[in-house]
CSV table of C-alpha atoms and ligand atoms in Angstrom, one decimal:
chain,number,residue,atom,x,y,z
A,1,UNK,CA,14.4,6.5,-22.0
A,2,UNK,CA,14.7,4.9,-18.5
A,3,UNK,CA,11.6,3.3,-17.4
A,4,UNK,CA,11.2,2.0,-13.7
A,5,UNK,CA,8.1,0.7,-11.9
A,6,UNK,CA,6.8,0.1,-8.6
A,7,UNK,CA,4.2,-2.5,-7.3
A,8,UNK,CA,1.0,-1.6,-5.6
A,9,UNK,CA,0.3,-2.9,-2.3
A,10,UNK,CA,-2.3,-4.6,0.3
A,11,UNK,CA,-2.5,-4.1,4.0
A,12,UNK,CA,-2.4,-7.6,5.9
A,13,UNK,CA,-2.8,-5.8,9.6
A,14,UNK,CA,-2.4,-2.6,11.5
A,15,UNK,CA,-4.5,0.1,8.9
A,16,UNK,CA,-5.3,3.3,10.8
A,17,UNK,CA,-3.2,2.6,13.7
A,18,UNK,CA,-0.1,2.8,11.5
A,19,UNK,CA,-1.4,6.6,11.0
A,20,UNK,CA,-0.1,6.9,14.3
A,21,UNK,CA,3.0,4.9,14.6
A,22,UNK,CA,1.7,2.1,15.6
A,23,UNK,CA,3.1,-1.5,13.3
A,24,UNK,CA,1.6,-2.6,9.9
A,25,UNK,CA,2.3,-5.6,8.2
A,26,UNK,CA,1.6,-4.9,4.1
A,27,UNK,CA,2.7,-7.3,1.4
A,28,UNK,CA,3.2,-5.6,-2.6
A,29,UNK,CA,1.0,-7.0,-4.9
A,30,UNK,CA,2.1,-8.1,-8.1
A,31,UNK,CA,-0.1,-5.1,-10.2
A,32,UNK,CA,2.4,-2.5,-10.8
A,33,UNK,CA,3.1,1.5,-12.2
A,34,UNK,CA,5.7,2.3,-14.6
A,35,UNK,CA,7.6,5.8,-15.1
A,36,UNK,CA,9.4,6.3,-17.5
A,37,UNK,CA,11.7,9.8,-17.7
A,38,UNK,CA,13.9,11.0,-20.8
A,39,UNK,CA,15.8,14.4,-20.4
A,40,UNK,CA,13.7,17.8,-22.9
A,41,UNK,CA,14.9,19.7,-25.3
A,42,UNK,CA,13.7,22.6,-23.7
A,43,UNK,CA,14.2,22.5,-20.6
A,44,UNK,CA,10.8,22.2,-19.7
A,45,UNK,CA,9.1,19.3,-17.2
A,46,UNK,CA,6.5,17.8,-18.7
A,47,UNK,CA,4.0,14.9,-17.3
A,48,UNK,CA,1.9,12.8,-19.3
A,49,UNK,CA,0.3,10.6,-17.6
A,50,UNK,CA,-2.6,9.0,-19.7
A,51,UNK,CA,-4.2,6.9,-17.5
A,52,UNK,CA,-4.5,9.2,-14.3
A,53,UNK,CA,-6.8,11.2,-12.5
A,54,UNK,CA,-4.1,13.6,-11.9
A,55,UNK,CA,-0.7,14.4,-11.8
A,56,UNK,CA,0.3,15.9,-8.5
A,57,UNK,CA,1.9,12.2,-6.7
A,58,UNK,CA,4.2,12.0,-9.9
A,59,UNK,CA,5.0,16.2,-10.0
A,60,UNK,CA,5.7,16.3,-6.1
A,61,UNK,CA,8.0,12.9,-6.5
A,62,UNK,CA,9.6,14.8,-9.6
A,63,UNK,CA,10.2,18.2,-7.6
A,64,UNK,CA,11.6,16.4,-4.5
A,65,UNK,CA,13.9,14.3,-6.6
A,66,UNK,CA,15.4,17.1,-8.7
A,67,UNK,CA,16.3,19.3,-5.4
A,68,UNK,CA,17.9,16.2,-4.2
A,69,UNK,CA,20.3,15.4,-7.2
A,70,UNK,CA,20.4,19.3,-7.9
A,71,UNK,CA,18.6,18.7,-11.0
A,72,UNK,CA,16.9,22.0,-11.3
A,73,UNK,CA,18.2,23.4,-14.4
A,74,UNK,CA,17.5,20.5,-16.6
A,75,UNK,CA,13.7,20.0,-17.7
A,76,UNK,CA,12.6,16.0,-17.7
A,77,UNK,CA,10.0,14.4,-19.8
A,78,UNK,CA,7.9,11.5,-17.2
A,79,UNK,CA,5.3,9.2,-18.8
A,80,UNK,CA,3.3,6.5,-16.8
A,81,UNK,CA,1.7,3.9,-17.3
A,82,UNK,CA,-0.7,1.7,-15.2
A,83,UNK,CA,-0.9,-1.9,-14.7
A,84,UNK,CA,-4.0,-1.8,-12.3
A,85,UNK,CA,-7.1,0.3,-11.7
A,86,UNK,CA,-6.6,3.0,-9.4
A,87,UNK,CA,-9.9,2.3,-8.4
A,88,UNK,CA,-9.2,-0.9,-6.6
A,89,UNK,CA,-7.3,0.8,-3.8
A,90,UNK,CA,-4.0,-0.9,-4.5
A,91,UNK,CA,-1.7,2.2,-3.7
A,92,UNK,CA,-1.2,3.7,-7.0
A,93,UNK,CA,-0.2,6.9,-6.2
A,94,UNK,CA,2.8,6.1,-3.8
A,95,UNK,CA,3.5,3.7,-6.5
A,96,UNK,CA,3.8,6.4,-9.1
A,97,UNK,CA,5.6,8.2,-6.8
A,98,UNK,CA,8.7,5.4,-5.9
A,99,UNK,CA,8.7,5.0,-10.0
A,100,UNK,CA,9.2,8.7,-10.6
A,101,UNK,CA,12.0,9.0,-7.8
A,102,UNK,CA,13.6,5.6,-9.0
A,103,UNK,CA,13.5,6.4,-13.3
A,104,UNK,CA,14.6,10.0,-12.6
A,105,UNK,CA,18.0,8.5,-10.5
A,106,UNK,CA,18.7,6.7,-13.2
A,107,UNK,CA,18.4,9.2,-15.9
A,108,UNK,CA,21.0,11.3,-14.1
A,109,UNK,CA,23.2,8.3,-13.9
A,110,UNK,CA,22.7,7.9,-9.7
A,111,UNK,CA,21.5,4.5,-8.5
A,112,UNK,CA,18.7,4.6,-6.8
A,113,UNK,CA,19.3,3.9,-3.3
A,114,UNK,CA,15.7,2.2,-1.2
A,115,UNK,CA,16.6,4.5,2.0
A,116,UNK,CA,16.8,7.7,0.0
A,117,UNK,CA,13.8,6.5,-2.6
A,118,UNK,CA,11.6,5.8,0.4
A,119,UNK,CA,12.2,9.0,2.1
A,120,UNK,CA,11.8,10.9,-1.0
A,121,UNK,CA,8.9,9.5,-2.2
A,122,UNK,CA,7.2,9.8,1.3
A,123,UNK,CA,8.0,12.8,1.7
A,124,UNK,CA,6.1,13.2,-1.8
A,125,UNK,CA,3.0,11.6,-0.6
A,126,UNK,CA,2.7,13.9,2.7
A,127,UNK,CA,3.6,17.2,0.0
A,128,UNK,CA,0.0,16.3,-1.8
A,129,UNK,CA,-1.8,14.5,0.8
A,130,UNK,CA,-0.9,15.9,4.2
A,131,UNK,CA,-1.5,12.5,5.9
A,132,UNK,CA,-0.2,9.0,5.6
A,133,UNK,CA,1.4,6.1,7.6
A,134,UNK,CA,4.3,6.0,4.4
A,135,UNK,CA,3.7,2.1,4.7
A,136,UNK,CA,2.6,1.7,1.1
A,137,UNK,CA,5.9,4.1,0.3
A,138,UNK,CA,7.6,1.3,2.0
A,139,UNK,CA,5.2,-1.5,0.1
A,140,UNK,CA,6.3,0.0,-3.3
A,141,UNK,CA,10.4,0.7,-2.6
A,142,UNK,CA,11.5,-2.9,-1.4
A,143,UNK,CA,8.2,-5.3,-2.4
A,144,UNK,CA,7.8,-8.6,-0.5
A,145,UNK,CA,6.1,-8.0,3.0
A,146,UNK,CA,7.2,-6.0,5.9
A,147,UNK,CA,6.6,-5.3,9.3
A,148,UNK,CA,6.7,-1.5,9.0
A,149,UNK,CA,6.6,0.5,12.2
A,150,UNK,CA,7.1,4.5,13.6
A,151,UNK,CA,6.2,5.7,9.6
A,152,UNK,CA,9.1,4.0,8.4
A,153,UNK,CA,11.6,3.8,11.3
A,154,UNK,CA,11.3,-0.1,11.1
A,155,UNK,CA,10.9,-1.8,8.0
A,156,UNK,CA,11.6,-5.5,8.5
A,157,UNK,CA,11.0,-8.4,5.8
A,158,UNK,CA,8.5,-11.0,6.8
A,159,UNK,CA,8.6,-14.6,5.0
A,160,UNK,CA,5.4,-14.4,3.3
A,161,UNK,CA,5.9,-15.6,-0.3
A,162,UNK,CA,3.7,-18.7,0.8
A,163,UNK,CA,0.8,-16.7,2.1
A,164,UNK,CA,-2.6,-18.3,0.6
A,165,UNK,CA,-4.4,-15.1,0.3
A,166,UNK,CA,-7.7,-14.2,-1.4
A,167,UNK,CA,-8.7,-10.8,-2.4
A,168,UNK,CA,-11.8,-9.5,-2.9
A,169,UNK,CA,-12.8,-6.1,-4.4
A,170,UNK,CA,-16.3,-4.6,-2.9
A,171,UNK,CA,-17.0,-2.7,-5.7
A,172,UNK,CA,-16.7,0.9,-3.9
A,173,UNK,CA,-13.5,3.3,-4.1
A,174,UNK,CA,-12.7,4.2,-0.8
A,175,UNK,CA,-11.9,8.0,0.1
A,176,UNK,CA,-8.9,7.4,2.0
A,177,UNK,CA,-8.1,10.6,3.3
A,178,UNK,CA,-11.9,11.3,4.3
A,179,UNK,CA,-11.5,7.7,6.4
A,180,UNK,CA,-8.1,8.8,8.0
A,181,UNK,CA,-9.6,12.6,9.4
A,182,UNK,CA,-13.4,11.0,10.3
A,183,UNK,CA,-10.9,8.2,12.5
A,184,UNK,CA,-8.7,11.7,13.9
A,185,UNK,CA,-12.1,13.4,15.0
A,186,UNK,CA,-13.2,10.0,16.6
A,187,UNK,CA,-10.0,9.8,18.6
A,188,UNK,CA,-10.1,13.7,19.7
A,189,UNK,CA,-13.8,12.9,21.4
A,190,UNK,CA,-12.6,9.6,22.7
A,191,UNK,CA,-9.1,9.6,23.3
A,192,UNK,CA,-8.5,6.8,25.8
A,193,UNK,CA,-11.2,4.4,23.9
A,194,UNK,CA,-9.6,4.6,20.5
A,195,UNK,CA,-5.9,4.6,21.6
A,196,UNK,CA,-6.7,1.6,23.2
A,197,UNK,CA,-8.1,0.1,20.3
A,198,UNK,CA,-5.2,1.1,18.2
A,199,UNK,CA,-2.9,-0.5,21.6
A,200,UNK,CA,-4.9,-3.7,20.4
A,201,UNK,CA,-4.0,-3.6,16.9
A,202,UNK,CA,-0.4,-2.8,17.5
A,203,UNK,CA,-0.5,-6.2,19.8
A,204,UNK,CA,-2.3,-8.1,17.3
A,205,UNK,CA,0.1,-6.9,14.8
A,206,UNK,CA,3.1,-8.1,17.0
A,207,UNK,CA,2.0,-12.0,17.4
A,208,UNK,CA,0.7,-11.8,13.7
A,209,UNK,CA,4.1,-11.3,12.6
A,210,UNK,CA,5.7,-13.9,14.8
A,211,UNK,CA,2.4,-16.2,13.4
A,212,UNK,CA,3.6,-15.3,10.1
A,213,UNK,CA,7.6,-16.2,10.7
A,214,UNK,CA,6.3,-19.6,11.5
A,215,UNK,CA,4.1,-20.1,8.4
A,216,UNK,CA,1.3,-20.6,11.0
A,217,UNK,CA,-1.7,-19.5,8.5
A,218,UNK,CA,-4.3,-20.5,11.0
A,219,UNK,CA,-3.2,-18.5,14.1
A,220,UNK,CA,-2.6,-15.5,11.4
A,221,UNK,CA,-6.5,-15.8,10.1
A,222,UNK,CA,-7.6,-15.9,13.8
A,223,UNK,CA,-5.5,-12.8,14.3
A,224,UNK,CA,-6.8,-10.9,10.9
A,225,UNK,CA,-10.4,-11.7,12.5
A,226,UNK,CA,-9.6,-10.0,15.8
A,227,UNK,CA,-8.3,-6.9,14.1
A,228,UNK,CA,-11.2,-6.8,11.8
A,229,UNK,CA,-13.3,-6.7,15.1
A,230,UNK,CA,-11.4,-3.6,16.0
A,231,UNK,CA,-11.7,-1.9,13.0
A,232,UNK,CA,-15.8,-2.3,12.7
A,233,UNK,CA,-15.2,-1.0,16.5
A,234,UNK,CA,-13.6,2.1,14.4
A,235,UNK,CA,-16.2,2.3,12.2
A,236,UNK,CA,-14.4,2.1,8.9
A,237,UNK,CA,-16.3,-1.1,7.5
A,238,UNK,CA,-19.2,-1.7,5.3
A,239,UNK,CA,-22.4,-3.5,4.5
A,240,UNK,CA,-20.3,-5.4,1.9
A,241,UNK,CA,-17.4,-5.9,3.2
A,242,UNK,CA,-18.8,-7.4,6.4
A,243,UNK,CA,-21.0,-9.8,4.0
A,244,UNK,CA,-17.8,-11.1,1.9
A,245,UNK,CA,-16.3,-11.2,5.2
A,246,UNK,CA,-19.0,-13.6,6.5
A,247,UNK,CA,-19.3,-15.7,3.6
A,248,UNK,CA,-15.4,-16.0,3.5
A,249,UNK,CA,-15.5,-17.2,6.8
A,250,UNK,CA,-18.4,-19.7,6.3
A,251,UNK,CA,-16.8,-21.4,3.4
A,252,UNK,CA,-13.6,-21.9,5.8
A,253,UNK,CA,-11.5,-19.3,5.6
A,254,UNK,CA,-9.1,-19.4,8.4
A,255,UNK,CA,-9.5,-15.6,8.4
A,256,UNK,CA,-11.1,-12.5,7.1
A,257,UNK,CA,-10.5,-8.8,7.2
A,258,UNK,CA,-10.9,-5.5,5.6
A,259,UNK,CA,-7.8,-4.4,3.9
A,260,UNK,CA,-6.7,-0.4,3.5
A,261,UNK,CA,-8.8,2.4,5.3
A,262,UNK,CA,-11.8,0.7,4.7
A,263,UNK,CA,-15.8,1.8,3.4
A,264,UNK,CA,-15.1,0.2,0.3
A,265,UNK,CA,-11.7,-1.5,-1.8
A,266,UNK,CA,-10.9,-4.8,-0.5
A,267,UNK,CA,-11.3,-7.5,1.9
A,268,UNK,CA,-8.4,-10.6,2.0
A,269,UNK,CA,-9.1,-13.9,3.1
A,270,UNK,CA,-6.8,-16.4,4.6
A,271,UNK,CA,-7.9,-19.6,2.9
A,272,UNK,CA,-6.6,-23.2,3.1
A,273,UNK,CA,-6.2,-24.8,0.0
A,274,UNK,CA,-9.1,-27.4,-0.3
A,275,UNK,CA,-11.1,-24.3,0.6
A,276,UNK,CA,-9.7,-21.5,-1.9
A,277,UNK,CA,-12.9,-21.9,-4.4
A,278,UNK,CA,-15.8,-22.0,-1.8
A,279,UNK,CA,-14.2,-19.4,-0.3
A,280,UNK,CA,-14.0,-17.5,-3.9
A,281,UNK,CA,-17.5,-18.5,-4.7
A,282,UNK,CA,-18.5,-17.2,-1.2
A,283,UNK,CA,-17.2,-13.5,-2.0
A,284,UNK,CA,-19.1,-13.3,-5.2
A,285,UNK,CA,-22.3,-14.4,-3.7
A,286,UNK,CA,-22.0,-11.7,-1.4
A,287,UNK,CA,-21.2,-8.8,-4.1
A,288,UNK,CA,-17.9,-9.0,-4.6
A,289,UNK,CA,-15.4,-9.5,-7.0
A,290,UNK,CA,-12.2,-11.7,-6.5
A,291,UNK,CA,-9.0,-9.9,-8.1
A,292,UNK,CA,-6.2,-12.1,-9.4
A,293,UNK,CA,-3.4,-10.7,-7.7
A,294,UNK,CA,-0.4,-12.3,-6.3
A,295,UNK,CA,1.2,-10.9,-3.0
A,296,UNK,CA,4.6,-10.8,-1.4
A,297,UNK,CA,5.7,-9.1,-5.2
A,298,UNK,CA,9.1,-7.4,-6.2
A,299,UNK,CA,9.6,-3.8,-5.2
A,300,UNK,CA,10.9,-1.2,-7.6
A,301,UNK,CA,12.8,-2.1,-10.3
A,302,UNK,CA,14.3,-1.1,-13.8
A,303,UNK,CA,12.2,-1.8,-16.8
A,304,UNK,CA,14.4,-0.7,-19.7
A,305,UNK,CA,16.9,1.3,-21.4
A,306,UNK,CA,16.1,2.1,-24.5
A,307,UNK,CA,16.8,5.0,-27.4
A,308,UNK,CA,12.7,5.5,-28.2
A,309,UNK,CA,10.2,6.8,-25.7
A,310,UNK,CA,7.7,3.7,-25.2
B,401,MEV,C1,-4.9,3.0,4.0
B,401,MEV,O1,-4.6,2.0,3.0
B,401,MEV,C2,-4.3,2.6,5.4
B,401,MEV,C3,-4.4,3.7,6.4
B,401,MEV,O2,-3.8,3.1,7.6
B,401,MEV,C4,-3.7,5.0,6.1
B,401,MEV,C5,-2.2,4.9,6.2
B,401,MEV,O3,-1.7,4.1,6.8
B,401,MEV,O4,-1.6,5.8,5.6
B,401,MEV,C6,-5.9,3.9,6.8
């Protein structure tokens, strides 16, 4: 048995505009899936996946993979297991998906190369879901955080290990691909109005990295605020959100923002230190639920070789 897992991921900047090309930053969080793939006796695929609502991320990642290593005729046997709840919006199914491409590499002896697992396990995600900036793809192949741009055209590491982060879940699993289309129909009525908004977010997500390359925390929590501005002006936030929002920013957060596509998941906070458990206390009060999650996490990565299936 070869097992491999891939972390999840949170967006820092950039959600929705990345849909469209425009640059993302996204850091992996330290929550992570594991595959793990054996060769059948009968030639047969077979997915068990115990903990998922269903299959299809790890079957597409599995079909694309075998065409690309000409794997056809041999049946493979894929288990996963998750570390997180795929309720929390961390990315679970492009994590599944850079797991299944990495373990089944490895069980036919390849290494798995990030360019080729990236583009395989994208191409994955758009099979089953039609739509997607590919950024938590990119979140789940090489970890850390990355300026990601053009659906994968740029990837770029960003120096973020240090970043003093909070994250907050709101208690709601957000619909993702609902969020993505109702955005679409809003930019086919107003074109020129949301382009520009997502002009805006591409510029904040430009000095945010530079902010970031500096270690500047403040000027990046001033910058997470303006994009949060932008993405209420989409309409993707919530009641809740906006109120763990708030009460992170009361209790001195440099920063606050939504993180993902929005109505519902998570907010982040950008926190100094002497503020971290105000700030915490803050969220709660206003319906949320802090997550203990560390950012800026390894990307894909072996498990284990071993003779029994786990
Ligand atoms: C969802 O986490 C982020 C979106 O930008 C979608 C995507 O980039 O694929 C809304």
């Amino acid at each position: 048995m070869i097992t491999v897992s891939a972390p999840g991921k949170l967006m820092i900047a950039g959600e929705h505009a990345a849909v469209y090309g425009y640059p993302a930053i996204v850091t992996a969080v330290s929550e992570r899936m594991r595959v793990s793939a054996a060769f059948s006796e009968d030639g047969i695929d077979a997915v068990d996946a115990p903990q998922a609502a269903n299959t299809s991320f790890v079957e597409a990642a599995l079909k694309r993979t075998k065409a690309h290593l000409k794997l056809n005729k041999r049946g493979i046997r894929l288990r996963t297991a998750s570390q997180f709840s795929q309720t929390i919006g961390f990315g679970s199914s492009s994590a599944v998906a850079v797991a299944t491409v990495g373990a089944v590499h490895l069980l036919a002896g390849r290494t798995p190369v990030p360019e080729t697992v990236f583009t395989l396990a994208y191409r994955a995600v758009l099979d089953v879901q039609k739509t997607g900036s590919g950024f938590d793809v990119a979140a789940a192949t090489y970890g850390g955080t990355l300026l990601y741009e053009g659906k994968g055209k740029r990837i770029e590491p960003l120096p973020a290990d240090a970043i003093p982060l909070v994250v907050g879940y709101s208690g709601v699993k957000a619909d993702t691909v609902a969020l993505v289309r109702e955005v679409a129909r809003k930019r086919e009525a107003h074109p020129d109005t949301v382009e520009r908004i997502f002009r805006a977010i591409g510029d904040i997500v430009g000095k945010m990295q530079s902010s970031i390359r500096e270690g500047d925390w403040e000027r990046v929590g001033v910058l997470m605020n303006f994009n949060q501005e932008y993405l209420r002006d989409l309409g993707v936030s919530t009641e809740t959100l906006e109120a763990m929002i708030a009460g992170a920013k009361n209790a001195g957060a440099y920063g606050a923002k939504l993180s993902g596509a929005g109505g519902g998941d998570c907010m982040m906070a950008l926190v100094p230190s002497d503020k971290r458990d105000a700030v915490c206390d803050a969220i709660t009060k206003a319906g949320g639920r802090v997550l203990d999650v560390a950012v800026h996490s390894e990307g894909m990565r072996s498990e284990s070789v071993s003779q029994e299936p786990e």
